[in-house]
mmCIF file of C-alpha atoms in Angstrom:
data_model
loop_
_atom_site.group_PDB
_atom_site.id
_atom_site.type_symbol
_atom_site.label_atom_id
_atom_site.label_comp_id
_atom_site.label_asym_id
_atom_site.label_seq_id
_atom_site.Cartn_x
_atom_site.Cartn_y
_atom_site.Cartn_z
ATOM 1 C CA MET A 1 13.418 -6.054 -25.158
ATOM 2 C CA ASP A 2 14.822 -4.673 -28.402
ATOM 3 C CA ILE A 3 12.731 -2.301 -30.535
ATOM 4 C CA GLU A 4 14.776 -3.066 -33.615
ATOM 5 C CA PHE A 5 14.162 -6.789 -33.256
ATOM 6 C CA VAL A 6 10.379 -6.332 -33.035
ATOM 7 C CA ARG A 7 10.496 -3.867 -35.933
ATOM 8 C CA SER A 8 12.480 -6.259 -38.120
ATOM 9 C CA ARG A 9 9.871 -9.003 -37.586
ATOM 10 C CA PHE A 10 7.037 -6.552 -38.271
ATOM 11 C CA ILE A 11 8.621 -5.474 -41.558
ATOM 12 C CA LYS A 12 9.310 -9.057 -42.597
ATOM 13 C CA HIS A 13 5.847 -10.451 -41.960
ATOM 14 C CA PHE A 14 3.787 -7.568 -43.305
ATOM 15 C CA ASP A 15 4.177 -4.979 -46.061
ATOM 16 C CA GLY A 16 7.638 -3.642 -45.247
ATOM 17 C CA LYS A 17 6.297 -0.481 -43.639
ATOM 18 C CA THR A 18 6.710 0.475 -39.997
ATOM 19 C CA GLY A 19 4.134 1.526 -37.433
ATOM 20 C CA ASN A 20 4.073 2.696 -33.833
ATOM 21 C CA VAL A 21 5.757 0.733 -31.062
ATOM 22 C CA TYR A 22 4.159 0.314 -27.633
ATOM 23 C CA ALA A 23 5.169 -1.499 -24.473
ATOM 24 C CA SER A 24 3.495 -2.723 -21.297
ATOM 25 C CA PRO A 25 5.119 -4.519 -18.372
ATOM 26 C CA GLY A 26 4.473 -7.680 -16.494
ATOM 27 C CA ARG A 27 4.166 -7.397 -12.746
ATOM 28 C CA ILE A 28 5.079 -8.763 -9.396
ATOM 29 C CA ASN A 29 2.796 -8.655 -6.387
ATOM 30 C CA LEU A 30 4.591 -8.261 -3.097
ATOM 31 C CA ILE A 31 1.603 -9.441 -1.072
ATOM 32 C CA GLY A 32 -2.173 -9.715 -1.408
ATOM 33 C CA GLU A 33 -2.956 -12.820 -3.443
ATOM 34 C CA HIS A 34 -6.488 -13.798 -4.551
ATOM 35 C CA THR A 35 -7.784 -10.711 -2.761
ATOM 36 C CA ASP A 36 -8.448 -8.592 -5.832
ATOM 37 C CA TYR A 37 -11.681 -10.316 -6.872
ATOM 38 C CA ASN A 38 -12.677 -10.356 -3.211
ATOM 39 C CA GLY A 39 -12.585 -6.552 -2.951
ATOM 40 C CA GLY A 40 -9.426 -6.560 -0.835
ATOM 41 C CA PHE A 41 -5.991 -5.001 -1.128
ATOM 42 C CA VAL A 42 -3.073 -5.905 -3.356
ATOM 43 C CA PHE A 43 0.485 -4.587 -3.483
ATOM 44 C CA PRO A 44 1.828 -4.889 -7.043
ATOM 45 C CA GLY A 45 4.606 -3.236 -8.986
ATOM 46 C CA ALA A 46 5.371 -3.207 -12.702
ATOM 47 C CA VAL A 47 8.645 -4.851 -13.722
ATOM 48 C CA ASP A 48 11.243 -4.137 -16.380
ATOM 49 C CA LYS A 49 10.069 -7.117 -18.444
ATOM 50 C CA GLY A 50 6.951 -7.085 -20.574
ATOM 51 C CA ILE A 51 5.364 -7.077 -24.021
ATOM 52 C CA MET A 52 6.415 -4.875 -26.941
ATOM 53 C CA ALA A 53 4.203 -4.506 -30.003
ATOM 54 C CA GLU A 54 4.427 -2.677 -33.293
ATOM 55 C CA ILE A 55 1.032 -1.697 -34.718
ATOM 56 C CA ARG A 56 0.080 -0.087 -38.037
ATOM 57 C CA ILE A 57 -3.359 0.674 -39.456
ATOM 58 C CA ASN A 58 -3.783 -1.496 -42.579
ATOM 59 C CA GLY A 59 -6.694 0.253 -44.311
ATOM 60 C CA THR A 60 -9.236 -2.581 -44.007
ATOM 61 C CA PRO A 61 -12.571 -2.171 -42.231
ATOM 62 C CA ASP A 62 -11.897 -4.775 -39.527
ATOM 63 C CA THR A 63 -9.215 -7.274 -40.528
ATOM 64 C CA ILE A 64 -6.512 -7.898 -37.938
ATOM 65 C CA ARG A 65 -3.254 -9.453 -39.093
ATOM 66 C CA ALA A 66 -1.330 -10.548 -36.040
ATOM 67 C CA TYR A 67 2.061 -12.175 -35.660
ATOM 68 C CA ALA A 68 3.270 -13.625 -32.354
ATOM 69 C CA ILE A 69 7.042 -13.355 -32.753
ATOM 70 C CA ASP A 70 7.997 -15.663 -29.882
ATOM 71 C CA LYS A 71 5.582 -18.363 -31.019
ATOM 72 C CA LYS A 72 6.360 -17.853 -34.719
ATOM 73 C CA ASP A 73 2.643 -18.008 -35.318
ATOM 74 C CA ARG A 74 0.345 -15.815 -37.385
ATOM 75 C CA ALA A 75 -3.406 -15.308 -37.080
ATOM 76 C CA ASP A 76 -5.572 -13.259 -39.434
ATOM 77 C CA PHE A 77 -9.144 -12.607 -38.365
ATOM 78 C CA ARG A 78 -11.978 -10.131 -38.674
ATOM 79 C CA LEU A 79 -13.630 -8.400 -35.763
ATOM 80 C CA SER A 80 -17.010 -9.211 -37.291
ATOM 81 C CA ASP A 81 -16.231 -12.945 -37.066
ATOM 82 C CA GLU A 82 -16.198 -15.292 -34.085
ATOM 83 C CA LYS A 83 -13.149 -15.186 -31.831
ATOM 84 C CA PRO A 84 -10.022 -16.697 -33.430
ATOM 85 C CA LYS A 85 -8.916 -20.277 -32.837
ATOM 86 C CA ALA A 86 -5.412 -19.394 -31.599
ATOM 87 C CA SER A 87 -5.697 -18.768 -27.857
ATOM 88 C CA TRP A 88 -3.105 -15.972 -27.895
ATOM 89 C CA ALA A 89 -5.043 -14.115 -30.613
ATOM 90 C CA ARG A 90 -8.153 -13.995 -28.425
ATOM 91 C CA TYR A 91 -6.473 -11.440 -26.189
ATOM 92 C CA ILE A 92 -6.097 -9.092 -29.158
ATOM 93 C CA TYR A 93 -9.579 -9.845 -30.479
ATOM 94 C CA GLY A 94 -11.107 -9.305 -27.030
ATOM 95 C CA ILE A 95 -9.328 -6.001 -26.450
ATOM 96 C CA CYS A 96 -10.575 -4.746 -29.828
ATOM 97 C CA LYS A 97 -14.143 -5.667 -28.899
ATOM 98 C CA GLU A 98 -13.885 -4.043 -25.461
ATOM 99 C CA MET A 99 -12.354 -0.846 -26.865
ATOM 100 C CA TRP A 100 -15.270 -0.680 -29.308
ATOM 101 C CA LYS A 101 -17.603 -0.701 -26.301
ATOM 102 C CA LEU A 102 -15.686 2.293 -24.947
ATOM 103 C CA GLY A 103 -16.329 4.239 -28.129
ATOM 104 C CA VAL A 104 -13.002 3.662 -29.872
ATOM 105 C CA PRO A 105 -13.670 3.066 -33.608
ATOM 106 C CA VAL A 106 -11.155 0.273 -34.095
ATOM 107 C CA LYS A 107 -10.456 -0.623 -37.714
ATOM 108 C CA GLY A 108 -8.104 -3.111 -39.316
ATOM 109 C CA PHE A 109 -4.460 -3.147 -38.280
ATOM 110 C CA ASN A 110 -1.281 -5.213 -38.438
ATOM 111 C CA ILE A 111 0.476 -6.147 -35.220
ATOM 112 C CA ALA A 112 3.639 -8.046 -34.325
ATOM 113 C CA PHE A 113 4.586 -8.516 -30.694
ATOM 114 C CA ALA A 114 7.181 -10.195 -28.519
ATOM 115 C CA GLY A 115 7.840 -10.405 -24.820
ATOM 116 C CA ASP A 116 10.421 -11.160 -22.195
ATOM 117 C CA VAL A 117 7.904 -11.852 -19.422
ATOM 118 C CA PRO A 118 8.427 -15.530 -18.589
ATOM 119 C CA GLU A 119 5.224 -17.221 -19.748
ATOM 120 C CA GLY A 120 3.501 -19.239 -17.042
ATOM 121 C CA ALA A 121 5.683 -17.756 -14.292
ATOM 122 C CA GLY A 122 2.888 -15.801 -12.620
ATOM 123 C CA MET A 123 4.102 -12.382 -13.841
ATOM 124 C CA SER A 124 1.022 -11.923 -16.013
ATOM 125 C CA SER A 125 2.211 -11.864 -19.592
ATOM 126 C CA SER A 126 -1.447 -11.934 -20.665
ATOM 127 C CA ALA A 127 -2.277 -8.673 -18.877
ATOM 128 C CA ALA A 128 0.859 -7.113 -20.376
ATOM 129 C CA LEU A 129 -0.362 -8.038 -23.862
ATOM 130 C CA GLU A 130 -3.877 -6.765 -23.194
ATOM 131 C CA SER A 131 -2.599 -3.484 -21.770
ATOM 132 C CA CYS A 132 -0.117 -2.982 -24.588
ATOM 133 C CA VAL A 133 -2.735 -3.478 -27.301
ATOM 134 C CA ALA A 134 -5.321 -1.370 -25.465
ATOM 135 C CA TYR A 135 -2.832 1.470 -25.057
ATOM 136 C CA GLY A 136 -1.920 1.274 -28.746
ATOM 137 C CA LEU A 137 -5.535 1.217 -29.958
ATOM 138 C CA ASN A 138 -6.369 4.162 -27.708
ATOM 139 C CA ASP A 139 -3.501 6.080 -29.303
ATOM 140 C CA LEU A 140 -4.164 5.048 -32.930
ATOM 141 C CA PHE A 141 -7.961 5.151 -33.012
ATOM 142 C CA GLY A 142 -9.143 6.857 -29.839
ATOM 143 C CA ASP A 143 -7.099 10.075 -29.608
ATOM 144 C CA ASN A 144 -6.030 8.809 -26.173
ATOM 145 C CA LYS A 145 -9.442 9.746 -24.770
ATOM 146 C CA VAL A 146 -9.999 6.466 -22.912
ATOM 147 C CA SER A 147 -8.866 6.776 -19.300
ATOM 148 C CA GLN A 148 -6.205 4.573 -17.769
ATOM 149 C CA TRP A 149 -8.815 2.932 -15.555
ATOM 150 C CA ASN A 150 -10.966 2.051 -18.543
ATOM 151 C CA LEU A 151 -7.937 0.476 -20.228
ATOM 152 C CA VAL A 152 -7.541 -1.648 -17.090
ATOM 153 C CA LEU A 153 -11.192 -2.671 -17.164
ATOM 154 C CA ALA A 154 -11.018 -3.486 -20.881
ATOM 155 C CA GLY A 155 -8.217 -5.938 -20.133
ATOM 156 C CA GLN A 156 -10.159 -7.532 -17.298
ATOM 157 C CA ALA A 157 -13.271 -7.833 -19.482
ATOM 158 C CA THR A 158 -11.162 -9.509 -22.170
ATOM 159 C CA GLU A 159 -10.127 -12.190 -19.674
ATOM 160 C CA HIS A 160 -13.730 -12.681 -18.549
ATOM 161 C CA ASN A 161 -15.465 -12.627 -21.923
ATOM 162 C CA TYR A 162 -12.974 -14.126 -24.375
ATOM 163 C CA VAL A 163 -10.469 -16.183 -22.367
ATOM 164 C CA GLY A 164 -12.598 -17.644 -19.587
ATOM 165 C CA VAL A 165 -10.633 -16.437 -16.551
ATOM 166 C CA LYS A 166 -12.703 -14.563 -13.959
ATOM 167 C CA CYS A 167 -9.730 -12.488 -12.811
ATOM 168 C CA GLY A 168 -9.680 -9.357 -10.699
ATOM 169 C CA ILE A 169 -8.134 -6.048 -11.765
ATOM 170 C CA MET A 170 -4.666 -6.239 -10.224
ATOM 171 C CA ASP A 171 -2.670 -7.499 -13.199
ATOM 172 C CA GLN A 172 -3.970 -4.971 -15.694
ATOM 173 C CA PHE A 173 -3.829 -2.196 -13.078
ATOM 174 C CA ALA A 174 -0.131 -2.797 -12.409
ATOM 175 C CA SER A 175 0.631 -2.985 -16.129
ATOM 176 C CA VAL A 176 -1.088 0.326 -16.906
ATOM 177 C CA PHE A 177 -0.312 2.388 -13.782
ATOM 178 C CA GLY A 178 3.188 1.154 -12.939
ATOM 179 C CA LYS A 179 6.032 3.576 -12.157
ATOM 180 C CA ALA A 180 9.736 2.839 -12.004
ATOM 181 C CA GLY A 181 10.988 2.449 -8.427
ATOM 182 C CA GLN A 182 7.516 2.439 -6.889
ATOM 183 C CA VAL A 183 5.042 -0.216 -5.831
ATOM 184 C CA MET A 184 1.336 0.385 -5.334
ATOM 185 C CA ARG A 185 -1.201 -0.533 -2.698
ATOM 186 C CA LEU A 186 -4.539 -0.838 -4.457
ATOM 187 C CA ASP A 187 -7.915 -1.073 -2.762
ATOM 188 C CA CYS A 188 -9.740 -3.306 -5.227
ATOM 189 C CA ARG A 189 -13.141 -2.264 -3.863
ATOM 190 C CA SER A 190 -12.813 1.520 -4.078
ATOM 191 C CA ARG A 191 -10.008 1.525 -6.699
ATOM 192 C CA GLU A 192 -8.100 4.026 -4.583
ATOM 193 C CA PHE A 193 -4.373 3.459 -4.659
ATOM 194 C CA GLU A 194 -1.169 4.819 -3.227
ATOM 195 C CA TYR A 195 2.399 4.695 -4.508
ATOM 196 C CA PHE A 196 5.103 3.504 -2.123
ATOM 197 C CA PRO A 197 8.781 4.057 -2.977
ATOM 198 C CA PHE A 198 10.469 0.665 -2.928
ATOM 199 C CA ASP A 199 14.022 1.295 -1.810
ATOM 200 C CA ALA A 200 15.023 -1.782 0.145
ATOM 201 C CA LYS A 201 18.698 -0.958 0.653
ATOM 202 C CA GLY A 202 20.702 -4.056 1.471
ATOM 203 C CA TYR A 203 18.032 -6.375 0.026
ATOM 204 C CA LYS A 204 17.237 -7.864 -3.371
ATOM 205 C CA LEU A 205 13.978 -9.074 -4.849
ATOM 206 C CA VAL A 206 14.360 -12.232 -6.893
ATOM 207 C CA LEU A 207 11.976 -14.669 -8.541
ATOM 208 C CA LEU A 208 12.718 -18.370 -8.680
ATOM 209 C CA ASP A 209 10.793 -20.016 -11.484
ATOM 210 C CA SER A 210 9.749 -23.572 -10.643
ATOM 211 C CA ALA A 211 9.318 -24.274 -14.377
ATOM 212 C CA VAL A 212 5.960 -25.813 -13.495
ATOM 213 C CA LYS A 213 3.457 -24.204 -15.827
ATOM 214 C CA HIS A 214 0.032 -23.324 -14.538
ATOM 215 C CA GLU A 215 -3.073 -22.665 -16.604
ATOM 216 C CA LEU A 216 -5.317 -20.055 -14.995
ATOM 217 C CA ALA A 217 -8.180 -20.888 -17.334
ATOM 218 C CA SER A 218 -8.328 -24.311 -15.707
ATOM 219 C CA SER A 219 -11.253 -24.973 -13.431
ATOM 220 C CA ALA A 220 -9.175 -24.716 -10.244
ATOM 221 C CA TYR A 221 -8.850 -20.923 -10.342
ATOM 222 C CA ASN A 222 -12.527 -20.355 -10.995
ATOM 223 C CA GLN A 223 -13.408 -22.881 -8.270
ATOM 224 C CA ARG A 224 -11.548 -20.735 -5.731
ATOM 225 C CA ARG A 225 -13.559 -17.736 -6.776
ATOM 226 C CA GLN A 226 -16.782 -19.740 -6.574
ATOM 227 C CA SER A 227 -15.933 -20.775 -3.009
ATOM 228 C CA CYS A 228 -15.593 -17.130 -2.026
ATOM 229 C CA GLU A 229 -18.905 -16.287 -3.679
ATOM 230 C CA ASN A 230 -20.554 -19.176 -1.813
ATOM 231 C CA VAL A 231 -19.470 -17.676 1.495
ATOM 232 C CA VAL A 232 -20.667 -14.207 0.484
ATOM 233 C CA ALA A 233 -24.092 -15.707 -0.344
ATOM 234 C CA ALA A 234 -24.203 -17.407 3.056
ATOM 235 C CA LEU A 235 -23.304 -14.137 4.777
ATOM 236 C CA ALA A 236 -25.980 -12.252 2.877
ATOM 237 C CA ALA A 237 -28.573 -14.847 3.913
ATOM 238 C CA LYS A 238 -27.451 -14.798 7.544
ATOM 239 C CA PHE A 239 -27.293 -11.017 7.887
ATOM 240 C CA ALA A 240 -30.205 -9.772 5.793
ATOM 241 C CA ASP A 241 -29.868 -6.255 7.203
ATOM 242 C CA ARG A 242 -26.294 -5.868 5.919
ATOM 243 C CA LYS A 243 -24.765 -5.610 2.467
ATOM 244 C CA PHE A 244 -22.247 -8.230 1.422
ATOM 245 C CA GLU A 245 -20.820 -7.818 -2.081
ATOM 246 C CA THR A 246 -17.447 -9.508 -1.549
ATOM 247 C CA LEU A 247 -15.509 -11.054 1.326
ATOM 248 C CA ARG A 248 -14.012 -7.632 1.985
ATOM 249 C CA ASP A 249 -17.344 -6.756 3.612
ATOM 250 C CA ALA A 250 -16.970 -9.582 6.159
ATOM 251 C CA LYS A 251 -15.423 -9.472 9.610
ATOM 252 C CA TRP A 252 -13.812 -12.436 11.350
ATOM 253 C CA GLU A 253 -16.828 -12.923 13.593
ATOM 254 C CA ASP A 254 -19.128 -12.909 10.531
ATOM 255 C CA LEU A 255 -17.216 -15.797 9.010
ATOM 256 C CA GLU A 256 -17.438 -17.776 12.231
ATOM 257 C CA ALA A 257 -21.186 -17.101 12.367
ATOM 258 C CA VAL A 258 -21.750 -18.890 9.050
ATOM 259 C CA LYS A 259 -19.168 -21.651 9.528
ATOM 260 C CA ALA A 260 -21.878 -24.259 10.081
ATOM 261 C CA ASP A 261 -23.707 -23.145 6.918
ATOM 262 C CA ILE A 262 -20.833 -23.561 4.477
ATOM 263 C CA SER A 263 -18.528 -26.369 3.448
ATOM 264 C CA GLU A 264 -15.200 -26.881 5.174
ATOM 265 C CA GLU A 265 -13.459 -26.098 1.900
ATOM 266 C CA ASP A 266 -15.318 -22.823 1.412
ATOM 267 C CA TYR A 267 -14.542 -21.857 5.004
ATOM 268 C CA LYS A 268 -10.812 -22.433 4.446
ATOM 269 C CA ARG A 269 -10.825 -20.311 1.305
ATOM 270 C CA ALA A 270 -12.582 -17.425 3.049
ATOM 271 C CA HIS A 271 -10.364 -17.746 6.120
ATOM 272 C CA PHE A 272 -7.325 -17.258 3.906
ATOM 273 C CA VAL A 273 -8.800 -14.172 2.204
ATOM 274 C CA LEU A 274 -9.646 -12.414 5.469
ATOM 275 C CA GLY A 275 -6.187 -13.176 6.771
ATOM 276 C CA GLU A 276 -4.585 -11.902 3.585
ATOM 277 C CA VAL A 277 -6.406 -8.566 3.863
ATOM 278 C CA ASP A 278 -4.904 -8.176 7.340
ATOM 279 C CA ARG A 279 -1.461 -9.187 6.108
ATOM 280 C CA VAL A 280 -1.450 -6.560 3.347
ATOM 281 C CA MET A 281 -2.152 -3.825 5.884
ATOM 282 C CA ALA A 282 0.552 -5.140 8.209
ATOM 283 C CA PHE A 283 2.944 -5.273 5.264
ATOM 284 C CA SER A 284 2.084 -1.641 4.367
ATOM 285 C CA GLU A 285 2.919 -0.462 7.868
ATOM 286 C CA ALA A 286 6.176 -2.394 7.827
ATOM 287 C CA LEU A 287 7.139 -0.847 4.491
ATOM 288 C CA LYS A 288 6.416 2.664 5.787
ATOM 289 C CA LYS A 289 8.723 2.012 8.734
ATOM 290 C CA GLY A 290 11.394 0.405 6.591
ATOM 291 C CA ASP A 291 10.955 -2.798 8.593
ATOM 292 C CA TYR A 292 11.718 -5.364 5.911
ATOM 293 C CA GLU A 293 12.077 -8.187 8.421
ATOM 294 C CA GLU A 294 8.423 -7.793 9.415
ATOM 295 C CA ALA A 295 7.453 -7.445 5.755
ATOM 296 C CA GLY A 296 9.228 -10.746 5.129
ATOM 297 C CA ARG A 297 7.355 -12.476 7.939
ATOM 298 C CA GLN A 298 4.083 -11.458 6.330
ATOM 299 C CA MET A 299 5.267 -12.916 3.013
ATOM 300 C CA TYR A 300 6.003 -16.280 4.660
ATOM 301 C CA ALA A 301 2.584 -16.213 6.324
ATOM 302 C CA THR A 302 0.963 -15.597 2.936
ATOM 303 C CA HIS A 303 2.752 -18.609 1.448
ATOM 304 C CA GLU A 304 1.562 -20.806 4.300
ATOM 305 C CA GLY A 305 -2.025 -19.694 3.724
ATOM 306 C CA LEU A 306 -1.854 -20.130 -0.024
ATOM 307 C CA SER A 307 -0.431 -23.617 0.425
ATOM 308 C CA LYS A 308 -2.593 -24.950 3.256
ATOM 309 C CA GLU A 309 -5.847 -22.942 3.137
ATOM 310 C CA TYR A 310 -6.254 -21.775 -0.455
ATOM 311 C CA GLU A 311 -4.422 -24.807 -1.798
ATOM 312 C CA VAL A 312 -2.969 -23.177 -4.896
ATOM 313 C CA SER A 313 0.653 -24.075 -4.257
ATOM 314 C CA CYS A 314 2.374 -27.260 -5.382
ATOM 315 C CA GLU A 315 5.158 -29.500 -4.147
ATOM 316 C CA GLU A 316 7.843 -27.672 -6.131
ATOM 317 C CA LEU A 317 6.890 -24.217 -4.846
ATOM 318 C CA ASP A 318 6.701 -25.422 -1.252
ATOM 319 C CA PHE A 319 10.158 -26.938 -1.700
ATOM 320 C CA LEU A 320 11.588 -23.606 -2.923
ATOM 321 C CA ASN A 321 9.940 -21.847 0.012
ATOM 322 C CA GLU A 322 11.592 -24.260 2.454
ATOM 323 C CA ILE A 323 14.989 -23.697 0.817
ATOM 324 C CA ALA A 324 14.475 -19.960 1.318
ATOM 325 C CA LYS A 325 13.773 -20.471 5.026
ATOM 326 C CA ALA A 326 16.819 -22.699 5.424
ATOM 327 C CA ASN A 327 19.011 -19.999 3.857
ATOM 328 C CA GLY A 328 17.761 -17.178 6.060
ATOM 329 C CA VAL A 329 15.853 -15.427 3.288
ATOM 330 C CA THR A 330 13.857 -12.565 4.810
ATOM 331 C CA GLY A 331 10.614 -13.308 2.975
ATOM 332 C CA SER A 332 9.425 -15.857 0.426
ATOM 333 C CA ARG A 333 6.097 -16.818 -1.061
ATOM 334 C CA ILE A 334 4.378 -18.193 -4.104
ATOM 335 C CA MET A 335 3.467 -15.367 -6.469
ATOM 336 C CA GLY A 336 0.590 -15.274 -8.915
ATOM 337 C CA GLY A 337 -2.608 -17.245 -9.297
ATOM 338 C CA GLY A 338 -0.914 -20.476 -8.280
ATOM 339 C CA PHE A 339 -0.626 -24.048 -9.545
ATOM 340 C CA GLY A 340 2.992 -23.420 -10.534
ATOM 341 C CA GLY A 341 5.046 -20.400 -11.441
ATOM 342 C CA CYS A 342 7.490 -18.569 -9.215
ATOM 343 C CA THR A 343 8.375 -17.849 -5.651
ATOM 344 C CA LEU A 344 9.098 -14.203 -4.860
ATOM 345 C CA ASN A 345 11.993 -13.789 -2.449
ATOM 346 C CA LEU A 346 13.173 -10.811 -0.410
ATOM 347 C CA VAL A 347 16.781 -11.637 0.426
ATOM 348 C CA LYS A 348 19.678 -9.780 2.031
ATOM 349 C CA GLU A 349 22.397 -9.034 -0.473
ATOM 350 C CA GLU A 350 25.052 -10.867 1.528
ATOM 351 C CA LEU A 351 22.928 -14.058 1.452
ATOM 352 C CA TYR A 352 21.931 -13.806 -2.202
ATOM 353 C CA ASP A 353 24.686 -15.834 -3.885
ATOM 354 C CA LYS A 354 24.555 -18.689 -1.374
ATOM 355 C CA PHE A 355 20.754 -18.849 -1.548
ATOM 356 C CA ILE A 356 20.644 -18.958 -5.348
ATOM 357 C CA ALA A 357 23.387 -21.599 -5.532
ATOM 358 C CA ASP A 358 21.688 -23.768 -2.911
ATOM 359 C CA ALA A 359 18.265 -23.436 -4.555
ATOM 360 C CA ARG A 360 19.640 -24.401 -7.953
ATOM 361 C CA LYS A 361 21.561 -27.381 -6.598
ATOM 362 C CA LYS A 362 18.823 -28.864 -4.400
ATOM 363 C CA TYR A 363 15.994 -28.242 -6.847
ATOM 364 C CA ALA A 364 17.946 -29.880 -9.651
ATOM 365 C CA GLU A 365 18.761 -32.875 -7.444
ATOM 366 C CA LYS A 366 15.095 -33.360 -6.562
ATOM 367 C CA TYR A 367 13.308 -32.433 -9.798
ATOM 368 C CA GLY A 368 15.920 -32.848 -12.511
ATOM 369 C CA ARG A 369 15.874 -29.238 -13.684
ATOM 370 C CA VAL A 370 17.382 -25.971 -12.528
ATOM 371 C CA PRO A 371 14.972 -23.187 -11.517
ATOM 372 C CA LYS A 372 15.282 -20.019 -13.562
ATOM 373 C CA VAL A 373 16.316 -16.904 -11.679
ATOM 374 C CA TYR A 374 14.894 -13.440 -12.396
ATOM 375 C CA ASP A 375 16.160 -10.424 -10.510
ATOM 376 C CA VAL A 376 13.308 -7.947 -10.125
ATOM 377 C CA VAL A 377 13.594 -4.313 -11.162
ATOM 378 C CA ILE A 378 10.491 -2.153 -10.662
ATOM 379 C CA GLY A 379 9.696 -0.456 -14.007
ATOM 380 C CA ASP A 380 7.259 1.820 -15.818
ATOM 381 C CA GLY A 381 3.724 1.060 -17.011
ATOM 382 C CA SER A 382 2.149 1.142 -20.482
ATOM 383 C CA ARG A 383 3.775 3.628 -22.847
ATOM 384 C CA LYS A 384 4.544 4.547 -26.448
ATOM 385 C CA LEU A 385 8.147 3.940 -27.468
ATOM 386 C CA ALA A 386 8.347 4.972 -31.123
#
């Protein structure tokens, strides 16, 4: 991402003056999918692709003039009005509202932003935008008094209140707290986290983009969350003497005890989540030991669960996963909320070229398009650039 490019667009579309430039990354998640809103563990890392924004106070009480460089679209709105019509502008509007709640006296500003996070690929370009704007507003209007965790929660609240996605905290957490060369295991219940150096010598991390675009605001994502909440309600009714806030509070035997009280679909969803919590811990131990073969096995197991139990995969992603297996890739799984996007692949360097060539060839033969390839570099979190 080029600062000068963003700056040139900012100058062109506003008053010719420059402001401050901020950046926030997208993210990968090595393992731990759909566990964040269930109080479980996730294992994300920030990447070297993200959102860059230039912001300048414009002197108005509450008028935001926003330009989405990649979309070539402009939206002007006031914070005292209803949320803007352009869906992308709602992220900015929502962050402003949530920062107000945190005591940041946001006033009018101009903003132009661009990104190199592949949209719809499951790398969370929306959280990168939220985190970038929140970081900038905290710097411009809040004397940087808002904590990193509150910036994370402001992004999550924006998704909930202004976009309609009942997401967990992982995406915004990774965008704000990321560090180059390190991944993080986050306990989404306690918010405790630990950095793990990611130095997989002899291996590469690569994303294969199916070019199937998902829409997390669609009912399917929220239905998965509702299924989990249904099981929690059944557990709370069954075990009145115990506290069940999320599926993280449940043991395997608890789930079996309420199997007859819940739908088969809800049971499958919960079964996946409990299994995924176990897989994250197994993955952590493997990473500590430098056992990337075991880490890869856990990734394949996650894909199987996401495809068959949580049912958020699709034909194209399952096809890419099978190609990975056939090429001896150490680990492969769907990454992100699902319904399209990318597979994340942990592959030995000596197998990389053959795997990529085979995936491109076979995917193109079957679906008429070549999957995009993104090599993953673990990067830094939200920051001020200029």
